[in-house]
PDB file of C-alpha atoms in Angstrom:
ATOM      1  CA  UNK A   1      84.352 147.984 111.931  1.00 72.00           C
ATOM      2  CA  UNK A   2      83.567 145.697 108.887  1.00 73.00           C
ATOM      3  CA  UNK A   3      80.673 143.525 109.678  1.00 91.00           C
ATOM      4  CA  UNK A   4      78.038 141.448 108.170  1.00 96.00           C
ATOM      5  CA  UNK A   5      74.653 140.432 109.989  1.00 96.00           C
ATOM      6  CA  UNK A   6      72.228 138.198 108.663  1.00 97.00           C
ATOM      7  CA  UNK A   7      68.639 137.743 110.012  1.00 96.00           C
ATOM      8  CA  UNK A   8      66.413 136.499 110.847  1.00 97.00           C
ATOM      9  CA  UNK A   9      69.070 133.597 112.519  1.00 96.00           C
ATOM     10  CA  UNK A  10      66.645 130.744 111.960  1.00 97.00           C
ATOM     11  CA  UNK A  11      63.580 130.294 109.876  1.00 97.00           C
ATOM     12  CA  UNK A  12      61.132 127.476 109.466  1.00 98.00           C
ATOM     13  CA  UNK A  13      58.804 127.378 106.587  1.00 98.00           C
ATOM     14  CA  UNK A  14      56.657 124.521 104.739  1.00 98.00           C
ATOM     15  CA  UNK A  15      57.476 122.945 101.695  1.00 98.00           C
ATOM     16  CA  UNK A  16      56.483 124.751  98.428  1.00 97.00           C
ATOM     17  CA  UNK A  17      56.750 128.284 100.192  1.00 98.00           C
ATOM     18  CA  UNK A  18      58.898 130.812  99.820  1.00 98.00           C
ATOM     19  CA  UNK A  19      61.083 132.788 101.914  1.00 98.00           C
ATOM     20  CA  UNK A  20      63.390 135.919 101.472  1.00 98.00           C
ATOM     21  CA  UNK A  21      66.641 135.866 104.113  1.00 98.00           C
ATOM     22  CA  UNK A  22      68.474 139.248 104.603  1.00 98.00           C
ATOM     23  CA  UNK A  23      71.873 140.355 104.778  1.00 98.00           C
ATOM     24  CA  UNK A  24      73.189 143.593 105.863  1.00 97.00           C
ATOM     25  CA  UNK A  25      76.583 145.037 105.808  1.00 96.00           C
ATOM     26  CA  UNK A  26      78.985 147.402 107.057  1.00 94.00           C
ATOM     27  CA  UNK A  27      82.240 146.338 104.502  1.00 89.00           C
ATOM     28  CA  UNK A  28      83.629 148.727 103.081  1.00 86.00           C
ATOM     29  CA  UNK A  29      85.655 149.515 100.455  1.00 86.00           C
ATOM     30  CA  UNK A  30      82.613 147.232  98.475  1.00 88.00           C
ATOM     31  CA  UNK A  31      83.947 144.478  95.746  1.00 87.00           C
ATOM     32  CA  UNK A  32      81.683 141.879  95.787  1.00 90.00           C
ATOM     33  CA  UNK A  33      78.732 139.889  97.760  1.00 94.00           C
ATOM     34  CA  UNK A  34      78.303 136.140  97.567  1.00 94.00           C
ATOM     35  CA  UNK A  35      75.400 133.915  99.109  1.00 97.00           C
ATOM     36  CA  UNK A  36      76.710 130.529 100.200  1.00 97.00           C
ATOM     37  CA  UNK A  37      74.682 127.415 100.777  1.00 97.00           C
ATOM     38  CA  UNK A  38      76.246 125.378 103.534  1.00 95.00           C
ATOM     39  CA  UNK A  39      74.777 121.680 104.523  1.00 94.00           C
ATOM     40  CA  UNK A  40      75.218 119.959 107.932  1.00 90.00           C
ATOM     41  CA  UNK A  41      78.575 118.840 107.751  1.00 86.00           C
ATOM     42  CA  UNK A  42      79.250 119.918 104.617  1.00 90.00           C
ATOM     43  CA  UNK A  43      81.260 122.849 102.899  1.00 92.00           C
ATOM     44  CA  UNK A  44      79.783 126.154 101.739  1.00 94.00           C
ATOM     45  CA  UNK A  45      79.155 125.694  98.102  1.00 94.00           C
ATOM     46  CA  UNK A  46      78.212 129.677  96.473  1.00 93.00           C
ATOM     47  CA  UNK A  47      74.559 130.507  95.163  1.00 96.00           C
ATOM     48  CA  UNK A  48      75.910 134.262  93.554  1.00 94.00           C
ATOM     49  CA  UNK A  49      78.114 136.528  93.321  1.00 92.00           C
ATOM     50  CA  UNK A  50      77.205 139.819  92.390  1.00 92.00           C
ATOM     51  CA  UNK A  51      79.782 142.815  92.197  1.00 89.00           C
ATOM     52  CA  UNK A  52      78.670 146.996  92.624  1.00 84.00           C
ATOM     53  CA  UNK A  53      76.828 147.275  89.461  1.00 88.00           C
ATOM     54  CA  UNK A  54      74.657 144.244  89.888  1.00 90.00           C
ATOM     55  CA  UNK A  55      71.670 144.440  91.439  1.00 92.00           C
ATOM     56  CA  UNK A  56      69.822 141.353  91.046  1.00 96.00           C
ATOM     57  CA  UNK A  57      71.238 137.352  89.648  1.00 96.00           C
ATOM     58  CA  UNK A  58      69.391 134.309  89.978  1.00 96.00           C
ATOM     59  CA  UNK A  59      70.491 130.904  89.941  1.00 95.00           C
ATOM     60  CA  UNK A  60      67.481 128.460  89.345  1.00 96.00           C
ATOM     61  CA  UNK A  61      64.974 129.002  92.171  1.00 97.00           C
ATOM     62  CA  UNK A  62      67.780 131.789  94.648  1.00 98.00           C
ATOM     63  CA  UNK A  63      67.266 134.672  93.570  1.00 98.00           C
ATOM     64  CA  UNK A  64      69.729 137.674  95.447  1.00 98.00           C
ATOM     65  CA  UNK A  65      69.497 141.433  95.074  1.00 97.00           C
ATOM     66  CA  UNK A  66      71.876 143.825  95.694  1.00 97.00           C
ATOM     67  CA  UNK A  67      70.931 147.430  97.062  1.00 95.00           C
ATOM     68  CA  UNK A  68      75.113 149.237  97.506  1.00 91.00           C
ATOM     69  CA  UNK A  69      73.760 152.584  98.752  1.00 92.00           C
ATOM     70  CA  UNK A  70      71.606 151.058 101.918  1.00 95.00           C
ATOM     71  CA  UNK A  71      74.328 148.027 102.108  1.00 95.00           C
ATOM     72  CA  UNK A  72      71.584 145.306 102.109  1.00 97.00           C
ATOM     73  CA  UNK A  73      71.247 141.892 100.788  1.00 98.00           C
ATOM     74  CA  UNK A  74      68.513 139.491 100.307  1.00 98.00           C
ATOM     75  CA  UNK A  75      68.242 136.071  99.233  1.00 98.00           C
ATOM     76  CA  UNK A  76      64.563 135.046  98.048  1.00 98.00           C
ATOM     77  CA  UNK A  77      63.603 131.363  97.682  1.00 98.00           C
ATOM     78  CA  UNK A  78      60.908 130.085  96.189  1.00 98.00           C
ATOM     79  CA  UNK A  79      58.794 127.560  96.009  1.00 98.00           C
ATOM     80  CA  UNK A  80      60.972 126.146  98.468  1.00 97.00           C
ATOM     81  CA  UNK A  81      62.420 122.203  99.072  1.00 97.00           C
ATOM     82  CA  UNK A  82      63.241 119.887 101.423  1.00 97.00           C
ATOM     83  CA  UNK A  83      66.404 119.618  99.853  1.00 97.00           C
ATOM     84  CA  UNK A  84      66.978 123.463 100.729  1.00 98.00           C
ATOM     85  CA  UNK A  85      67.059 123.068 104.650  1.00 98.00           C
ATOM     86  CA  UNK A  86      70.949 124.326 105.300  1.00 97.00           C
ATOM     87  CA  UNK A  87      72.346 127.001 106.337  1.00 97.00           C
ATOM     88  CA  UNK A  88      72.887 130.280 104.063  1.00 98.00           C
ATOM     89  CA  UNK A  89      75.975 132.634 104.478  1.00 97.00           C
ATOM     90  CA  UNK A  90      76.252 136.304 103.610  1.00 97.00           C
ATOM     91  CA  UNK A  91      79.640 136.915 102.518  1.00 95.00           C
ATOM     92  CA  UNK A  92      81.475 140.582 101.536  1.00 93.00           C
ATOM     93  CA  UNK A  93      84.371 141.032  99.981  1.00 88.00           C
ATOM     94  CA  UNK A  94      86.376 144.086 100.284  1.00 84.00           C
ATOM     95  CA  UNK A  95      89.275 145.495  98.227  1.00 75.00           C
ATOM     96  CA  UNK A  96      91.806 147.066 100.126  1.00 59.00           C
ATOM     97  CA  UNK A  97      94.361 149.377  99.490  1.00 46.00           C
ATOM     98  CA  UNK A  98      96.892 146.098  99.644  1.00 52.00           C
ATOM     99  CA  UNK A  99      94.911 142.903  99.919  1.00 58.00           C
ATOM    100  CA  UNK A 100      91.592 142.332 100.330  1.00 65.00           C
ATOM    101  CA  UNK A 101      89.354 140.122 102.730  1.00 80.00           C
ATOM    102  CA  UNK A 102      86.110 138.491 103.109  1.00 86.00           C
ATOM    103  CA  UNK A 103      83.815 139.126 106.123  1.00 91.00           C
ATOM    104  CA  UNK A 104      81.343 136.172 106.963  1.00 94.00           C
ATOM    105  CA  UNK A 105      77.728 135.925 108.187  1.00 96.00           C
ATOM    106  CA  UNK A 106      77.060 133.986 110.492  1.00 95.00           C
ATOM    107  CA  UNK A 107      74.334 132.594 108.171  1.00 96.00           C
ATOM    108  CA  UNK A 108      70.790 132.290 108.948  1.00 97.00           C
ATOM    109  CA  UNK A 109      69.728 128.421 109.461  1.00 97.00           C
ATOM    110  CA  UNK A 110      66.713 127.962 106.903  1.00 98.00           C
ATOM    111  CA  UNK A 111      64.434 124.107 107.515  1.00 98.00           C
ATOM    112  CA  UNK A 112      61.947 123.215 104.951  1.00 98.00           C
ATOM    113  CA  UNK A 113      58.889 120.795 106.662  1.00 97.00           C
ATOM    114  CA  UNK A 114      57.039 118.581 104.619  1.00 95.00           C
TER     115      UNK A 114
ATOM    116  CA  UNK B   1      81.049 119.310  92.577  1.00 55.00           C
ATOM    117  CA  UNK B   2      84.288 121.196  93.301  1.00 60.00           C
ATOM    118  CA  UNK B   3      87.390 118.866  92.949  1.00 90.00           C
ATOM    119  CA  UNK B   4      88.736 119.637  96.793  1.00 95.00           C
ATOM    120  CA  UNK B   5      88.941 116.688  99.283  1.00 96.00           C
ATOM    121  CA  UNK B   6      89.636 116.718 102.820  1.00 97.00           C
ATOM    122  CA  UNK B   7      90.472 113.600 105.030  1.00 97.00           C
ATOM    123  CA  UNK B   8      89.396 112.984 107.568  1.00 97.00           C
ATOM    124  CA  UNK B   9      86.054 113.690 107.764  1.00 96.00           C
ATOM    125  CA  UNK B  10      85.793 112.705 111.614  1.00 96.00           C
ATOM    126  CA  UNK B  11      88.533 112.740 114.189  1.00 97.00           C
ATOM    127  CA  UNK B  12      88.063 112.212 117.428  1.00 97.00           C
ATOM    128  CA  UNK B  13      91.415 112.367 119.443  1.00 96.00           C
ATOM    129  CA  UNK B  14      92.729 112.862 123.104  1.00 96.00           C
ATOM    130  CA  UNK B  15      94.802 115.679 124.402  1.00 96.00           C
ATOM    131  CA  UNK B  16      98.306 116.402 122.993  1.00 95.00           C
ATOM    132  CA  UNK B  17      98.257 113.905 120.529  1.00 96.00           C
ATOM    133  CA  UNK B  18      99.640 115.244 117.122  1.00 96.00           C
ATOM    134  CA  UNK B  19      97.481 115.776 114.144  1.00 96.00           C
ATOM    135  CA  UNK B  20      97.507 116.457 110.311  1.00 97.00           C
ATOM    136  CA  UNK B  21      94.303 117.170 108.438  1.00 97.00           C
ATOM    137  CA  UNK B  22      94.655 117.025 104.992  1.00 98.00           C
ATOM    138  CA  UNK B  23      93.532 119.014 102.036  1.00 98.00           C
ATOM    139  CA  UNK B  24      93.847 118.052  98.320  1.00 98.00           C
ATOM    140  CA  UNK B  25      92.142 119.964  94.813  1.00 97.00           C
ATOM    141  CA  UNK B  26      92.848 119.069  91.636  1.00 95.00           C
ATOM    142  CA  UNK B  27      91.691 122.382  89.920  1.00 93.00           C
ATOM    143  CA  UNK B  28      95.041 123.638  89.540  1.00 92.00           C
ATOM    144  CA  UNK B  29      94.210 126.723  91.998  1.00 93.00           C
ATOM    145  CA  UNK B  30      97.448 128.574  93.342  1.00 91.00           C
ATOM    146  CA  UNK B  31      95.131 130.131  96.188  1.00 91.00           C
ATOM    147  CA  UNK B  32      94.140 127.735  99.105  1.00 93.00           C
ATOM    148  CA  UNK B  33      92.860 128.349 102.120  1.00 93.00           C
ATOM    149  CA  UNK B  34      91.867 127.034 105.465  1.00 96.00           C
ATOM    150  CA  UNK B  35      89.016 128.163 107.714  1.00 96.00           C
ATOM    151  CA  UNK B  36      87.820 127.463 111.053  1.00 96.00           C
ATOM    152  CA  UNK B  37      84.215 127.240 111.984  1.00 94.00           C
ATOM    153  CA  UNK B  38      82.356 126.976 115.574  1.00 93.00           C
ATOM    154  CA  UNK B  39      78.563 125.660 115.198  1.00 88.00           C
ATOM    155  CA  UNK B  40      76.113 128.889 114.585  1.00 87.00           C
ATOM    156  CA  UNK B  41      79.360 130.799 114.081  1.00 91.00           C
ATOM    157  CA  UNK B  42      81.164 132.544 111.117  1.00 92.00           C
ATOM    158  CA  UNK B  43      84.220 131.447 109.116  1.00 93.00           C
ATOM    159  CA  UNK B  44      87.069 132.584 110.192  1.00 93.00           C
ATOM    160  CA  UNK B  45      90.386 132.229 107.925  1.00 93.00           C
ATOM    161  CA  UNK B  46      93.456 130.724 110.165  1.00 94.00           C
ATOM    162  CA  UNK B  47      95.593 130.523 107.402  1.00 95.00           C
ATOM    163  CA  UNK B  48      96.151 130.887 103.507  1.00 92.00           C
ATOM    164  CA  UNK B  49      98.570 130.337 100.558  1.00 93.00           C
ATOM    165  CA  UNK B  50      99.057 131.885  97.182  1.00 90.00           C
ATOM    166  CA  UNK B  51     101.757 129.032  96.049  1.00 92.00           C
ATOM    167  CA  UNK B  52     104.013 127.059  96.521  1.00 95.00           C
ATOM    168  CA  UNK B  53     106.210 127.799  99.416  1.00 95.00           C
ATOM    169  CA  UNK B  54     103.688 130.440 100.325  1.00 93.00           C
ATOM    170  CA  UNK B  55     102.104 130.331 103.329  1.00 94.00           C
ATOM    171  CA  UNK B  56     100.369 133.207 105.790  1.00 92.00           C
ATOM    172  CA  UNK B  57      98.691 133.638 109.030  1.00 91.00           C
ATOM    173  CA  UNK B  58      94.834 134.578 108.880  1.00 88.00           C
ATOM    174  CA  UNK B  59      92.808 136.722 110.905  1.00 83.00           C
ATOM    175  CA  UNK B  60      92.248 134.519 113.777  1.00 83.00           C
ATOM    176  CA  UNK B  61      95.138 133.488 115.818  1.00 80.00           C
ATOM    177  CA  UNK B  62      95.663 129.480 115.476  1.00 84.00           C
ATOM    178  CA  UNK B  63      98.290 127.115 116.764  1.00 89.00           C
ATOM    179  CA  UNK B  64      98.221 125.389 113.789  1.00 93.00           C
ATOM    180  CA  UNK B  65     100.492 125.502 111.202  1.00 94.00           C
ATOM    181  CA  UNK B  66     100.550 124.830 107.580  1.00 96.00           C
ATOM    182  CA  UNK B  67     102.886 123.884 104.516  1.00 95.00           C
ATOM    183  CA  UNK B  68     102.366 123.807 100.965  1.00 97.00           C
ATOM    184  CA  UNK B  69     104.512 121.899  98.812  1.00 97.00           C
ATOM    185  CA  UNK B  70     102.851 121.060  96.311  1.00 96.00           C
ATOM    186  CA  UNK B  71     100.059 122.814  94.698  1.00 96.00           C
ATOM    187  CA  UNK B  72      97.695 120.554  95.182  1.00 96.00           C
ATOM    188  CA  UNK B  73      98.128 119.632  98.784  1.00 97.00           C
ATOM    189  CA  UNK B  74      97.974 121.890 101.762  1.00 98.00           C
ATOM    190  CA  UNK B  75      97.946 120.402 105.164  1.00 98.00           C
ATOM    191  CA  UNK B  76      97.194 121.495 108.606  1.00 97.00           C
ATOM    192  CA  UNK B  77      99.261 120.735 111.362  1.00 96.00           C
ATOM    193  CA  UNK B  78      98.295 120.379 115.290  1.00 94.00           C
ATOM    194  CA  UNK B  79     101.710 119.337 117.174  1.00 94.00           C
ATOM    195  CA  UNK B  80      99.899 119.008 120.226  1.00 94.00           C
ATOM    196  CA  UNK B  81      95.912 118.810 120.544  1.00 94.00           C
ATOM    197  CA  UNK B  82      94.119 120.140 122.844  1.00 95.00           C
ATOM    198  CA  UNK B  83      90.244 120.671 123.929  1.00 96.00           C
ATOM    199  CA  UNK B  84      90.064 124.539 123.028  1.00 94.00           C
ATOM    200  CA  UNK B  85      90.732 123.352 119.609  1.00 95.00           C
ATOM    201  CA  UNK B  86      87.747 121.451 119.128  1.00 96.00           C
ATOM    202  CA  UNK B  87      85.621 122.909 115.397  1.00 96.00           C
ATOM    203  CA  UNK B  88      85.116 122.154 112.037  1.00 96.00           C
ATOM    204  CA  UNK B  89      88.140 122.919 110.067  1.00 97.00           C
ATOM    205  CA  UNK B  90      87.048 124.158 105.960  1.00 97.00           C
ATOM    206  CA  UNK B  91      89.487 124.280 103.426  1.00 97.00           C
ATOM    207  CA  UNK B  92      89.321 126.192 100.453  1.00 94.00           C
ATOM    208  CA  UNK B  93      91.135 126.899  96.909  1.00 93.00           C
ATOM    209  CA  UNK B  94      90.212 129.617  94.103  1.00 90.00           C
ATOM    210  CA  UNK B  95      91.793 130.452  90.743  1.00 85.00           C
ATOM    211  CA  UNK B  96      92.653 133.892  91.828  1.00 74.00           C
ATOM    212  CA  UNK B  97      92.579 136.053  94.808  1.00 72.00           C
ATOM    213  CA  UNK B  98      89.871 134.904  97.007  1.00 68.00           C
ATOM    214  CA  UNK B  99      87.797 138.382  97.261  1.00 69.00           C
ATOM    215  CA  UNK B 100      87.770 138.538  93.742  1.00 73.00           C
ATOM    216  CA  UNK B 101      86.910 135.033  92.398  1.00 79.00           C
ATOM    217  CA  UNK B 102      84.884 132.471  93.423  1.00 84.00           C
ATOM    218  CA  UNK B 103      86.070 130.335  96.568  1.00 88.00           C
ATOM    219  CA  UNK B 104      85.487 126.162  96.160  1.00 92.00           C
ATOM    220  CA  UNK B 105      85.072 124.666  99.786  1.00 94.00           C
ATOM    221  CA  UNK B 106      86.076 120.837 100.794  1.00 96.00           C
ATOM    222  CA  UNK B 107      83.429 118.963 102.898  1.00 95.00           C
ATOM    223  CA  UNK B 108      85.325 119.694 106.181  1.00 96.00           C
ATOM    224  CA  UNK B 109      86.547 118.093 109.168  1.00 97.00           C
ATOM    225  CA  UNK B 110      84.944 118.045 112.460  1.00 96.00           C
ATOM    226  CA  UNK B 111      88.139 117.752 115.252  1.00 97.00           C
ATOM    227  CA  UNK B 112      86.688 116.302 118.659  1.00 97.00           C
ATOM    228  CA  UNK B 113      89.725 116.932 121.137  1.00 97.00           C
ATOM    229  CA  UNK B 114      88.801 115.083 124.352  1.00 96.00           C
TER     230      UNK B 114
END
């Protein structure tokens, strides 16, 4: 069964720390992996993508790496925000033999105290 | 910020009453989509479109239906409400297949059947 889990499912840190979240998965065929950034009440709005043969991308302070053979995931943070308190989603894509899906994590909820 | 818009933002509405949420982008995408999302839970597609006069079933089982018209617009349709389906409805658009390019969220709606 395709699956994605995402831990730890809630983290707390202080401002101007940083943090690494962690995504595992069980998707396969593999296309692609995408962290999402998702604010209360607000749409998911993506960090990276990163396909097979990438195994790191950054995007200003998110940083993600890739490891395909152990089918992990991790999102590092730094020097963290207030502004970064949201939820982050783990999502893998597959590519089927017809169409292909996405399977969602169920995110792990990340607050950032002053 | 991704050109998708979804009204309302709130609704708050009593049993069997009939609703339409609606979803708008201006990007042009052929690919829309609409998700459904329980607090601490994943996404879970209900229901997609790859055109015009397209329009599928997801992977979880809604009573909602949808039409697509026009390109741009893609609304979701509850003929009669009830409390069970109570969430946060997402919708979604991407220039190409949705595993394989990136995936532009609206800012959702949060239903309240009472």
């Amino acid at each position: 069964k395709n699956q994605v889990e995402q831990s730890p499912q809630s983290l707390i840190i202080l401002e101007g720390k940083n943090c690494t979240l962690q995504c595992n998965y069980t998707v396969s065929p593999f296309s692609n992996l995408r962290w999402y950034k998702q604010d209360t009440g607000r749409g998911p709005v993506s960090l990276t993508i990163m396909t097979f043969s990438e195994n790191t991308k950054s995007n200003g302070r998110y940083t993600a790496t890739l490891d395909a053979d152990t089918k992990q995931s991790s999102l590092h943070i730094t020097a963290s925000q207030l502004s970064d308190s949201a939820s982050y989603i783990c999502v893998v894509s597959d590519r089927g033999s017809t169409l292909g899906r996405l399977y969602f994590g169920r995110g792990t909820q990340l607050t950032v105290w002053p | 910020e991704a050109d998708i818009y979804q009204t309302p933002r709130y609704l708050v509405i009593g049993t069997g009453k009939k609703i339409t949420l609606e979803c708008s982008q201006t990007m042009g995408h052929d690919k829309m989509y609409w998700y459904q999302q329980d607090p601490g839970m994943e996404l879970h597609l209900i229901h997609y479109s790859y055109g015009v006069n397209s329009t599928e079933k997801g992977d979880l089982s809604s009573e909602s239906t949808v039409s697509r018209i026009r390109t741009e617009h893609f609304p979701l349709t509850l003929e009669s409400a009830r409390p069970s389906h109570t969430s946060q409805y997402l919708c979604a658009s991407s220039d190409g297949l949705a595993e394989l390019y990136e995936q532009y969220f609206g800012p959702g709606t949060r239903l309240t059947v009472t």
